[in-house]
Amino acid sequence: MEELKKAVALKYEREKDNAPKVVAKGKGVIAEKIIQTAKENGVYIKEDKYLVEMLSNLELYEEIPEELYKVVAKIFIFLYTQVRRE
């Protein structure tokens, strides 16, 4: 049996948040919609099964736990450098 696709969306506002927050999450059709919406809006998509599993366990609008700071920071650094190049 094929495993359902999962997706989690994060948001971080430096002036307002202490850490990135989960703003959307889901599996199956909901995950596909999250991914589709991200693509339509030019939002970077990072495929990482382990990270999605960890983030899926968080509640909506919950900040990511400290043990995920480094991995999520690497993603945000990558995004920042891509945006600056454009």
mmCIF file of C-alpha atoms in Angstrom:
data_model
loop_
_atom_site.group_PDB
_atom_site.id
_atom_site.type_symbol
_atom_site.label_atom_id
_atom_site.label_comp_id
_atom_site.label_asym_id
_atom_site.label_seq_id
_atom_site.Cartn_x
_atom_site.Cartn_y
_atom_site.Cartn_z
ATOM 1 C CA MET A 1 0.000 0.000 0.000
ATOM 2 C CA GLU A 2 1.317 3.425 -0.973
ATOM 3 C CA GLU A 3 2.067 5.839 1.847
ATOM 4 C CA LEU A 4 0.032 9.074 1.862
ATOM 5 C CA LYS A 5 1.930 12.218 0.963
ATOM 6 C CA LYS A 6 2.375 14.652 3.859
ATOM 7 C CA ALA A 7 3.093 18.374 3.838
ATOM 8 C CA VAL A 8 3.782 21.052 6.436
ATOM 9 C CA ALA A 9 4.019 24.796 5.838
ATOM 10 C CA LEU A 10 6.095 27.081 8.062
ATOM 11 C CA LYS A 11 5.997 30.823 8.543
ATOM 12 C CA TYR A 12 8.464 33.065 10.329
ATOM 13 C CA GLU A 13 8.245 36.783 10.980
ATOM 14 C CA ARG A 14 11.495 37.932 12.568
ATOM 15 C CA GLU A 15 9.968 40.957 14.290
ATOM 16 C CA LYS A 16 7.043 39.009 15.691
ATOM 17 C CA ASP A 17 7.981 35.329 16.214
ATOM 18 C CA ASN A 18 10.536 33.634 18.439
ATOM 19 C CA ALA A 19 10.760 30.708 16.017
ATOM 20 C CA PRO A 20 9.084 29.504 12.802
ATOM 21 C CA LYS A 21 5.508 28.279 13.268
ATOM 22 C CA VAL A 22 3.476 25.555 11.593
ATOM 23 C CA VAL A 23 0.764 27.354 9.615
ATOM 24 C CA ALA A 24 -0.602 24.425 7.580
ATOM 25 C CA LYS A 25 -0.264 20.661 7.657
ATOM 26 C CA GLY A 26 -1.991 17.659 6.218
ATOM 27 C CA LYS A 27 -1.766 14.397 4.340
ATOM 28 C CA GLY A 28 -3.241 13.035 1.145
ATOM 29 C CA VAL A 29 -5.489 15.531 -0.637
ATOM 30 C CA ILE A 30 -4.754 18.254 1.922
ATOM 31 C CA ALA A 31 -0.996 17.797 1.453
ATOM 32 C CA GLU A 32 -1.438 18.044 -2.320
ATOM 33 C CA LYS A 33 -3.381 21.295 -1.863
ATOM 34 C CA ILE A 34 -0.663 22.739 0.413
ATOM 35 C CA ILE A 35 1.989 21.854 -2.180
ATOM 36 C CA GLN A 36 -0.103 23.208 -5.064
ATOM 37 C CA THR A 37 -0.743 26.483 -3.228
ATOM 38 C CA ALA A 38 2.969 26.838 -2.436
ATOM 39 C CA LYS A 39 3.921 26.286 -6.098
ATOM 40 C CA GLU A 40 1.300 28.773 -7.302
ATOM 41 C CA ASN A 41 2.723 31.391 -4.951
ATOM 42 C CA GLY A 42 6.402 30.754 -5.654
ATOM 43 C CA VAL A 43 7.036 29.297 -2.197
ATOM 44 C CA TYR A 44 10.096 27.058 -1.881
ATOM 45 C CA ILE A 45 9.320 23.387 -1.265
ATOM 46 C CA LYS A 46 11.826 21.222 0.595
ATOM 47 C CA GLU A 47 11.256 17.474 0.494
ATOM 48 C CA ASP A 48 12.447 15.893 3.736
ATOM 49 C CA LYS A 49 10.460 12.928 5.042
ATOM 50 C CA TYR A 50 12.056 13.056 8.506
ATOM 51 C CA LEU A 51 11.426 16.774 8.938
ATOM 52 C CA VAL A 52 7.806 16.505 7.773
ATOM 53 C CA GLU A 53 7.209 13.685 10.260
ATOM 54 C CA MET A 54 8.584 15.788 13.112
ATOM 55 C CA LEU A 55 6.675 18.910 12.095
ATOM 56 C CA SER A 56 3.432 16.978 11.544
ATOM 57 C CA ASN A 57 3.360 16.200 15.256
ATOM 58 C CA LEU A 58 3.120 19.908 16.120
ATOM 59 C CA GLU A 59 -0.160 21.766 16.501
ATOM 60 C CA LEU A 60 -1.125 24.520 14.069
ATOM 61 C CA TYR A 61 0.559 27.833 14.980
ATOM 62 C CA GLU A 62 2.920 26.046 17.362
ATOM 63 C CA GLU A 63 6.543 27.140 17.164
ATOM 64 C CA ILE A 64 9.033 24.521 16.075
ATOM 65 C CA PRO A 65 10.968 22.845 18.909
ATOM 66 C CA GLU A 66 14.530 23.891 19.640
ATOM 67 C CA GLU A 67 15.952 20.579 18.379
ATOM 68 C CA LEU A 68 14.754 21.495 14.859
ATOM 69 C CA TYR A 69 16.215 25.014 14.833
ATOM 70 C CA LYS A 70 19.397 24.042 12.975
ATOM 71 C CA VAL A 71 17.742 22.106 10.172
ATOM 72 C CA VAL A 72 15.023 24.719 9.664
ATOM 73 C CA ALA A 73 17.582 27.541 9.849
ATOM 74 C CA LYS A 74 19.508 25.917 6.978
ATOM 75 C CA ILE A 75 16.328 25.952 4.892
ATOM 76 C CA PHE A 76 15.655 29.617 5.702
ATOM 77 C CA ILE A 77 19.286 30.545 4.906
ATOM 78 C CA PHE A 78 18.972 28.790 1.544
ATOM 79 C CA LEU A 79 15.740 30.682 0.850
ATOM 80 C CA TYR A 80 17.274 34.009 1.836
ATOM 81 C CA THR A 81 20.251 33.519 -0.475
ATOM 82 C CA GLN A 82 17.972 32.526 -3.370
ATOM 83 C CA VAL A 83 15.755 35.577 -2.930
ATOM 84 C CA ARG A 84 18.772 37.901 -2.793
ATOM 85 C CA ARG A 85 20.051 36.491 -6.117
ATOM 86 C CA GLU A 86 16.805 37.340 -7.915
#
